[in-house]
């Protein structure tokens, strides 16, 4: 029986392809290569005035890569707004392996010792492939996204792939581009050398908030 490995998954991302399961109970993964791809331009990131205030107040304690497995498992939980998930056991296994190898990262919002929101994704060169996010408190996933973008900009990333554009991501400036254009941007980003961890987060967030559009 064929078993997908983490190195195979990395090669798929580098070719512009990503997997999703039909449901949490599914035993199969399906591959996607959309004709129009969602991205979040790092130089056109929009932060609403109210969210800007929330970030600056430091409502949450931000951590990176301290609870990756917990983040992906939280993203896999069903909620009233998300009664079905595409994250199955294979997804959890594969992305946990990528994390152990240094190719996946989580951004986490904590409050009083509890993980209350966050996101995770895959990192190759100057490309970050956002996978999923969750919130257990108001604005937690939004704050995590702001901190992710700040870190990517400071570390020299050039591509933040969102796969698809949702109404939620549209508020931040997400847009769709044709597959050919996406692959051109991806190939350029893959040539870069970046270090996700080597960032002064306080300075990175201040620079983002001082320069990002607001409304």
mmCIF file with all atom_site columns, C-alpha atoms in Angstrom, residues 56-210:
data_model
loop_
_atom_site.group_PDB
_atom_site.id
_atom_site.type_symbol
_atom_site.label_atom_id
_atom_site.label_alt_id
_atom_site.label_comp_id
_atom_site.label_asym_id
_atom_site.label_entity_id
_atom_site.label_seq_id
_atom_site.pdbx_PDB_ins_code
_atom_site.Cartn_x
_atom_site.Cartn_y
_atom_site.Cartn_z
_atom_site.occupancy
_atom_site.B_iso_or_equiv
_atom_site.pdbx_formal_charge
_atom_site.auth_seq_id
_atom_site.auth_comp_id
_atom_site.auth_asym_id
_atom_site.auth_atom_id
_atom_site.pdbx_PDB_model_num
ATOM 1   C CA . UNK A 1 56  ? -0.944  46.739 20.138  1.00 0.00 ? 56  UNK A CA 1
ATOM 2   C CA . UNK A 1 57  ? -2.683  46.098 23.456  1.00 0.00 ? 57  UNK A CA 1
ATOM 3   C CA . UNK A 1 58  ? -1.074  42.665 23.618  1.00 0.00 ? 58  UNK A CA 1
ATOM 4   C CA . UNK A 1 59  ? -4.323  40.904 24.471  1.00 0.00 ? 59  UNK A CA 1
ATOM 5   C CA . UNK A 1 60  ? -2.698  37.535 23.747  1.00 0.00 ? 60  UNK A CA 1
ATOM 6   C CA . UNK A 1 61  ? 0.717   36.052 24.433  1.00 0.00 ? 61  UNK A CA 1
ATOM 7   C CA . UNK A 1 62  ? 2.235   35.135 21.076  1.00 0.00 ? 62  UNK A CA 1
ATOM 8   C CA . UNK A 1 63  ? 4.353   32.032 20.650  1.00 0.00 ? 63  UNK A CA 1
ATOM 9   C CA . UNK A 1 64  ? 5.817   30.326 17.625  1.00 0.00 ? 64  UNK A CA 1
ATOM 10  C CA . UNK A 1 65  ? 6.285   26.571 17.149  1.00 0.00 ? 65  UNK A CA 1
ATOM 11  C CA . UNK A 1 66  ? 5.700   25.783 20.823  1.00 0.00 ? 66  UNK A CA 1
ATOM 12  C CA . UNK A 1 67  ? 2.587   23.629 20.340  1.00 0.00 ? 67  UNK A CA 1
ATOM 13  C CA . UNK A 1 68  ? 2.411   22.710 16.666  1.00 0.00 ? 68  UNK A CA 1
ATOM 14  C CA . UNK A 1 69  ? 0.565   19.424 17.169  1.00 0.00 ? 69  UNK A CA 1
ATOM 15  C CA . UNK A 1 70  ? -2.004  21.112 19.401  1.00 0.00 ? 70  UNK A CA 1
ATOM 16  C CA . UNK A 1 71  ? -2.579  23.806 16.774  1.00 0.00 ? 71  UNK A CA 1
ATOM 17  C CA . UNK A 1 72  ? -3.224  21.365 13.946  1.00 0.00 ? 72  UNK A CA 1
ATOM 18  C CA . UNK A 1 73  ? -5.512  19.286 16.161  1.00 0.00 ? 73  UNK A CA 1
ATOM 19  C CA . UNK A 1 74  ? -7.432  22.426 17.148  1.00 0.00 ? 74  UNK A CA 1
ATOM 20  C CA . UNK A 1 75  ? -7.780  23.340 13.465  1.00 0.00 ? 75  UNK A CA 1
ATOM 21  C CA . UNK A 1 76  ? -9.246  19.870 12.882  1.00 0.00 ? 76  UNK A CA 1
ATOM 22  C CA . UNK A 1 77  ? -11.984 20.324 15.496  1.00 0.00 ? 77  UNK A CA 1
ATOM 23  C CA . UNK A 1 78  ? -15.515 20.819 14.240  1.00 0.00 ? 78  UNK A CA 1
ATOM 24  C CA . UNK A 1 79  ? -17.443 23.887 15.353  1.00 0.00 ? 79  UNK A CA 1
ATOM 25  C CA . UNK A 1 80  ? -20.871 25.389 14.748  1.00 0.00 ? 80  UNK A CA 1
ATOM 26  C CA . UNK A 1 81  ? -19.398 27.542 11.975  1.00 0.00 ? 81  UNK A CA 1
ATOM 27  C CA . UNK A 1 82  ? -17.244 24.691 10.640  1.00 0.00 ? 82  UNK A CA 1
ATOM 28  C CA . UNK A 1 83  ? -19.184 21.417 11.000  1.00 0.00 ? 83  UNK A CA 1
ATOM 29  C CA . UNK A 1 84  ? -16.828 19.546 8.658   1.00 0.00 ? 84  UNK A CA 1
ATOM 30  C CA . UNK A 1 85  ? -13.033 19.456 8.457   1.00 0.00 ? 85  UNK A CA 1
ATOM 31  C CA . UNK A 1 86  ? -10.628 18.406 5.710   1.00 0.00 ? 86  UNK A CA 1
ATOM 32  C CA . UNK A 1 87  ? -7.879  17.500 8.194   1.00 0.00 ? 87  UNK A CA 1
ATOM 33  C CA . UNK A 1 88  ? -7.637  13.726 8.646   1.00 0.00 ? 88  UNK A CA 1
ATOM 34  C CA . UNK A 1 89  ? -5.105  11.515 10.426  1.00 0.00 ? 89  UNK A CA 1
ATOM 35  C CA . UNK A 1 90  ? -2.733  11.529 7.439   1.00 0.00 ? 90  UNK A CA 1
ATOM 36  C CA . UNK A 1 91  ? -2.715  15.326 7.373   1.00 0.00 ? 91  UNK A CA 1
ATOM 37  C CA . UNK A 1 92  ? -1.890  15.455 11.081  1.00 0.00 ? 92  UNK A CA 1
ATOM 38  C CA . UNK A 1 93  ? 0.885   12.880 10.647  1.00 0.00 ? 93  UNK A CA 1
ATOM 39  C CA . UNK A 1 94  ? 2.464   14.436 7.566   1.00 0.00 ? 94  UNK A CA 1
ATOM 40  C CA . UNK A 1 95  ? 2.489   18.021 8.766   1.00 0.00 ? 95  UNK A CA 1
ATOM 41  C CA . UNK A 1 96  ? 3.791   16.978 12.165  1.00 0.00 ? 96  UNK A CA 1
ATOM 42  C CA . UNK A 1 97  ? 6.682   15.284 10.334  1.00 0.00 ? 97  UNK A CA 1
ATOM 43  C CA . UNK A 1 98  ? 7.276   18.468 8.331   1.00 0.00 ? 98  UNK A CA 1
ATOM 44  C CA . UNK A 1 99  ? 7.343   20.420 11.586  1.00 0.00 ? 99  UNK A CA 1
ATOM 45  C CA . UNK A 1 100 ? 9.927   18.069 13.086  1.00 0.00 ? 100 UNK A CA 1
ATOM 46  C CA . UNK A 1 101 ? 12.026  18.546 9.943   1.00 0.00 ? 101 UNK A CA 1
ATOM 47  C CA . UNK A 1 102 ? 11.767  22.352 10.180  1.00 0.00 ? 102 UNK A CA 1
ATOM 48  C CA . UNK A 1 103 ? 9.442   22.862 7.195   1.00 0.00 ? 103 UNK A CA 1
ATOM 49  C CA . UNK A 1 104 ? 6.216   23.673 9.039   1.00 0.00 ? 104 UNK A CA 1
ATOM 50  C CA . UNK A 1 105 ? 5.488   26.367 11.584  1.00 0.00 ? 105 UNK A CA 1
ATOM 51  C CA . UNK A 1 106 ? 2.716   27.431 13.921  1.00 0.00 ? 106 UNK A CA 1
ATOM 52  C CA . UNK A 1 107 ? 1.744   30.841 15.245  1.00 0.00 ? 107 UNK A CA 1
ATOM 53  C CA . UNK A 1 108 ? -0.079  30.600 18.566  1.00 0.00 ? 108 UNK A CA 1
ATOM 54  C CA . UNK A 1 109 ? -2.185  32.915 20.713  1.00 0.00 ? 109 UNK A CA 1
ATOM 55  C CA . UNK A 1 110 ? -2.204  32.062 24.417  1.00 0.00 ? 110 UNK A CA 1
ATOM 56  C CA . UNK A 1 111 ? -4.078  33.557 27.344  1.00 0.00 ? 111 UNK A CA 1
ATOM 57  C CA . UNK A 1 112 ? -3.535  32.548 30.964  1.00 0.00 ? 112 UNK A CA 1
ATOM 58  C CA . UNK A 1 113 ? -1.755  29.380 29.910  1.00 0.00 ? 113 UNK A CA 1
ATOM 59  C CA . UNK A 1 114 ? -4.443  28.300 27.425  1.00 0.00 ? 114 UNK A CA 1
ATOM 60  C CA . UNK A 1 115 ? -4.029  27.984 23.671  1.00 0.00 ? 115 UNK A CA 1
ATOM 61  C CA . UNK A 1 116 ? -6.905  30.111 22.362  1.00 0.00 ? 116 UNK A CA 1
ATOM 62  C CA . UNK A 1 117 ? -6.089  30.561 18.686  1.00 0.00 ? 117 UNK A CA 1
ATOM 63  C CA . UNK A 1 118 ? -3.497  30.107 16.004  1.00 0.00 ? 118 UNK A CA 1
ATOM 64  C CA . UNK A 1 119 ? -2.559  28.885 12.582  1.00 0.00 ? 119 UNK A CA 1
ATOM 65  C CA . UNK A 1 120 ? -0.057  26.613 10.861  1.00 0.00 ? 120 UNK A CA 1
ATOM 66  C CA . UNK A 1 121 ? 1.533   26.219 7.460   1.00 0.00 ? 121 UNK A CA 1
ATOM 67  C CA . UNK A 1 122 ? 4.461   24.987 5.401   1.00 0.00 ? 122 UNK A CA 1
ATOM 68  C CA . UNK A 1 123 ? 7.623   26.972 4.715   1.00 0.00 ? 123 UNK A CA 1
ATOM 69  C CA . UNK A 1 124 ? 9.975   26.417 1.762   1.00 0.00 ? 124 UNK A CA 1
ATOM 70  C CA . UNK A 1 125 ? 12.507  29.075 0.778   1.00 0.00 ? 125 UNK A CA 1
ATOM 71  C CA . UNK A 1 126 ? 10.678  32.398 0.625   1.00 0.00 ? 126 UNK A CA 1
ATOM 72  C CA . UNK A 1 127 ? 7.217   30.822 0.360   1.00 0.00 ? 127 UNK A CA 1
ATOM 73  C CA . UNK A 1 128 ? 4.829   30.143 3.219   1.00 0.00 ? 128 UNK A CA 1
ATOM 74  C CA . UNK A 1 129 ? 1.810   27.981 2.450   1.00 0.00 ? 129 UNK A CA 1
ATOM 75  C CA . UNK A 1 130 ? -0.946  28.780 4.943   1.00 0.00 ? 130 UNK A CA 1
ATOM 76  C CA . UNK A 1 131 ? -3.039  25.741 5.817   1.00 0.00 ? 131 UNK A CA 1
ATOM 77  C CA . UNK A 1 132 ? -5.622  26.427 8.517   1.00 0.00 ? 132 UNK A CA 1
ATOM 78  C CA . UNK A 1 133 ? -6.413  28.591 11.528  1.00 0.00 ? 133 UNK A CA 1
ATOM 79  C CA . UNK A 1 134 ? -8.678  28.470 14.541  1.00 0.00 ? 134 UNK A CA 1
ATOM 80  C CA . UNK A 1 135 ? -10.070 30.742 17.268  1.00 0.00 ? 135 UNK A CA 1
ATOM 81  C CA . UNK A 1 136 ? -11.408 29.962 20.699  1.00 0.00 ? 136 UNK A CA 1
ATOM 82  C CA . UNK A 1 137 ? -11.549 33.654 21.605  1.00 0.00 ? 137 UNK A CA 1
ATOM 83  C CA . UNK A 1 138 ? -12.532 36.691 19.567  1.00 0.00 ? 138 UNK A CA 1
ATOM 84  C CA . UNK A 1 139 ? -9.801  37.890 17.168  1.00 0.00 ? 139 UNK A CA 1
ATOM 85  C CA . UNK A 1 140 ? -7.299  35.202 18.196  1.00 0.00 ? 140 UNK A CA 1
ATOM 86  C CA . UNK A 1 141 ? -6.746  33.831 14.681  1.00 0.00 ? 141 UNK A CA 1
ATOM 87  C CA . UNK A 1 142 ? -6.668  37.364 13.242  1.00 0.00 ? 142 UNK A CA 1
ATOM 88  C CA . UNK A 1 143 ? -3.954  38.401 15.683  1.00 0.00 ? 143 UNK A CA 1
ATOM 89  C CA . UNK A 1 144 ? -2.006  35.244 14.791  1.00 0.00 ? 144 UNK A CA 1
ATOM 90  C CA . UNK A 1 145 ? -2.244  36.158 11.102  1.00 0.00 ? 145 UNK A CA 1
ATOM 91  C CA . UNK A 1 146 ? -0.943  39.674 11.743  1.00 0.00 ? 146 UNK A CA 1
ATOM 92  C CA . UNK A 1 147 ? 2.039   38.240 13.594  1.00 0.00 ? 147 UNK A CA 1
ATOM 93  C CA . UNK A 1 148 ? 2.642   35.697 10.829  1.00 0.00 ? 148 UNK A CA 1
ATOM 94  C CA . UNK A 1 149 ? 2.716   38.379 8.141   1.00 0.00 ? 149 UNK A CA 1
ATOM 95  C CA . UNK A 1 150 ? 5.005   40.566 10.250  1.00 0.00 ? 150 UNK A CA 1
ATOM 96  C CA . UNK A 1 151 ? 7.434   37.670 10.674  1.00 0.00 ? 151 UNK A CA 1
ATOM 97  C CA . UNK A 1 152 ? 7.354   36.684 6.996   1.00 0.00 ? 152 UNK A CA 1
ATOM 98  C CA . UNK A 1 153 ? 8.051   40.241 5.886   1.00 0.00 ? 153 UNK A CA 1
ATOM 99  C CA . UNK A 1 154 ? 10.912  40.652 8.336   1.00 0.00 ? 154 UNK A CA 1
ATOM 100 C CA . UNK A 1 155 ? 12.446  37.294 7.363   1.00 0.00 ? 155 UNK A CA 1
ATOM 101 C CA . UNK A 1 156 ? 12.438  38.085 3.638   1.00 0.00 ? 156 UNK A CA 1
ATOM 102 C CA . UNK A 1 157 ? 9.558   35.899 2.459   1.00 0.00 ? 157 UNK A CA 1
ATOM 103 C CA . UNK A 1 158 ? 7.858   36.995 -0.757  1.00 0.00 ? 158 UNK A CA 1
ATOM 104 C CA . UNK A 1 159 ? 4.871   34.647 -1.070  1.00 0.00 ? 159 UNK A CA 1
ATOM 105 C CA . UNK A 1 160 ? 2.033   33.839 1.343   1.00 0.00 ? 160 UNK A CA 1
ATOM 106 C CA . UNK A 1 161 ? -0.177  31.225 -0.289  1.00 0.00 ? 161 UNK A CA 1
ATOM 107 C CA . UNK A 1 162 ? -3.736  31.010 1.063   1.00 0.00 ? 162 UNK A CA 1
ATOM 108 C CA . UNK A 1 163 ? -4.864  28.387 -1.509  1.00 0.00 ? 163 UNK A CA 1
ATOM 109 C CA . UNK A 1 164 ? -8.319  29.947 -1.793  1.00 0.00 ? 164 UNK A CA 1
ATOM 110 C CA . UNK A 1 165 ? -9.753  33.373 -0.975  1.00 0.00 ? 165 UNK A CA 1
ATOM 111 C CA . UNK A 1 166 ? -12.434 33.491 1.714   1.00 0.00 ? 166 UNK A CA 1
ATOM 112 C CA . UNK A 1 167 ? -14.442 36.498 2.850   1.00 0.00 ? 167 UNK A CA 1
ATOM 113 C CA . UNK A 1 168 ? -12.396 36.448 6.062   1.00 0.00 ? 168 UNK A CA 1
ATOM 114 C CA . UNK A 1 169 ? -9.072  36.632 4.186   1.00 0.00 ? 169 UNK A CA 1
ATOM 115 C CA . UNK A 1 170 ? -10.449 39.175 1.755   1.00 0.00 ? 170 UNK A CA 1
ATOM 116 C CA . UNK A 1 171 ? -10.614 41.722 4.597   1.00 0.00 ? 171 UNK A CA 1
ATOM 117 C CA . UNK A 1 172 ? -6.816  41.464 4.844   1.00 0.00 ? 172 UNK A CA 1
ATOM 118 C CA . UNK A 1 173 ? -6.258  42.015 1.123   1.00 0.00 ? 173 UNK A CA 1
ATOM 119 C CA . UNK A 1 174 ? -6.205  38.434 -0.175  1.00 0.00 ? 174 UNK A CA 1
ATOM 120 C CA . UNK A 1 175 ? -6.673  38.065 -3.912  1.00 0.00 ? 175 UNK A CA 1
ATOM 121 C CA . UNK A 1 176 ? -6.724  35.439 -6.640  1.00 0.00 ? 176 UNK A CA 1
ATOM 122 C CA . UNK A 1 177 ? -4.134  35.157 -9.375  1.00 0.00 ? 177 UNK A CA 1
ATOM 123 C CA . UNK A 1 178 ? -3.971  32.811 -12.390 1.00 0.00 ? 178 UNK A CA 1
ATOM 124 C CA . UNK A 1 179 ? -2.153  29.512 -11.962 1.00 0.00 ? 179 UNK A CA 1
ATOM 125 C CA . UNK A 1 180 ? 0.664   30.546 -14.331 1.00 0.00 ? 180 UNK A CA 1
ATOM 126 C CA . UNK A 1 181 ? 1.322   33.754 -12.401 1.00 0.00 ? 181 UNK A CA 1
ATOM 127 C CA . UNK A 1 182 ? 1.227   31.857 -9.122  1.00 0.00 ? 182 UNK A CA 1
ATOM 128 C CA . UNK A 1 183 ? 3.854   29.424 -10.371 1.00 0.00 ? 183 UNK A CA 1
ATOM 129 C CA . UNK A 1 184 ? 6.089   32.269 -11.511 1.00 0.00 ? 184 UNK A CA 1
ATOM 130 C CA . UNK A 1 185 ? 5.910   33.819 -8.046  1.00 0.00 ? 185 UNK A CA 1
ATOM 131 C CA . UNK A 1 186 ? 6.399   30.436 -6.412  1.00 0.00 ? 186 UNK A CA 1
ATOM 132 C CA . UNK A 1 187 ? 9.494   29.616 -8.442  1.00 0.00 ? 187 UNK A CA 1
ATOM 133 C CA . UNK A 1 188 ? 11.071  32.958 -7.552  1.00 0.00 ? 188 UNK A CA 1
ATOM 134 C CA . UNK A 1 189 ? 10.236  32.480 -3.876  1.00 0.00 ? 189 UNK A CA 1
ATOM 135 C CA . UNK A 1 190 ? 11.692  28.972 -3.777  1.00 0.00 ? 190 UNK A CA 1
ATOM 136 C CA . UNK A 1 191 ? 15.099  30.361 -4.761  1.00 0.00 ? 191 UNK A CA 1
ATOM 137 C CA . UNK A 1 192 ? 15.317  32.514 -1.623  1.00 0.00 ? 192 UNK A CA 1
ATOM 138 C CA . UNK A 1 193 ? 16.994  31.645 1.652   1.00 0.00 ? 193 UNK A CA 1
ATOM 139 C CA . UNK A 1 194 ? 15.036  32.682 4.727   1.00 0.00 ? 194 UNK A CA 1
ATOM 140 C CA . UNK A 1 195 ? 15.014  31.984 8.449   1.00 0.00 ? 195 UNK A CA 1
ATOM 141 C CA . UNK A 1 196 ? 11.551  31.922 10.007  1.00 0.00 ? 196 UNK A CA 1
ATOM 142 C CA . UNK A 1 197 ? 12.956  31.920 13.529  1.00 0.00 ? 197 UNK A CA 1
ATOM 143 C CA . UNK A 1 198 ? 15.564  34.696 13.200  1.00 0.00 ? 198 UNK A CA 1
ATOM 144 C CA . UNK A 1 199 ? 13.212  37.651 13.632  1.00 0.00 ? 199 UNK A CA 1
ATOM 145 C CA . UNK A 1 200 ? 12.775  40.285 16.323  1.00 0.00 ? 200 UNK A CA 1
ATOM 146 C CA . UNK A 1 201 ? 8.989   39.939 16.548  1.00 0.00 ? 201 UNK A CA 1
ATOM 147 C CA . UNK A 1 202 ? 8.418   43.175 18.440  1.00 0.00 ? 202 UNK A CA 1
ATOM 148 C CA . UNK A 1 203 ? 10.176  45.230 15.772  1.00 0.00 ? 203 UNK A CA 1
ATOM 149 C CA . UNK A 1 204 ? 8.560   43.224 12.971  1.00 0.00 ? 204 UNK A CA 1
ATOM 150 C CA . UNK A 1 205 ? 5.030   43.843 14.252  1.00 0.00 ? 205 UNK A CA 1
ATOM 151 C CA . UNK A 1 206 ? 5.709   47.544 14.870  1.00 0.00 ? 206 UNK A CA 1
ATOM 152 C CA . UNK A 1 207 ? 6.981   47.934 11.312  1.00 0.00 ? 207 UNK A CA 1
ATOM 153 C CA . UNK A 1 208 ? 3.930   46.160 9.906   1.00 0.00 ? 208 UNK A CA 1
ATOM 154 C CA . UNK A 1 209 ? 1.392   48.149 11.912  1.00 0.00 ? 209 UNK A CA 1
ATOM 155 C CA . UNK A 1 210 ? 3.077   51.422 11.071  1.00 0.00 ? 210 UNK A CA 1
#
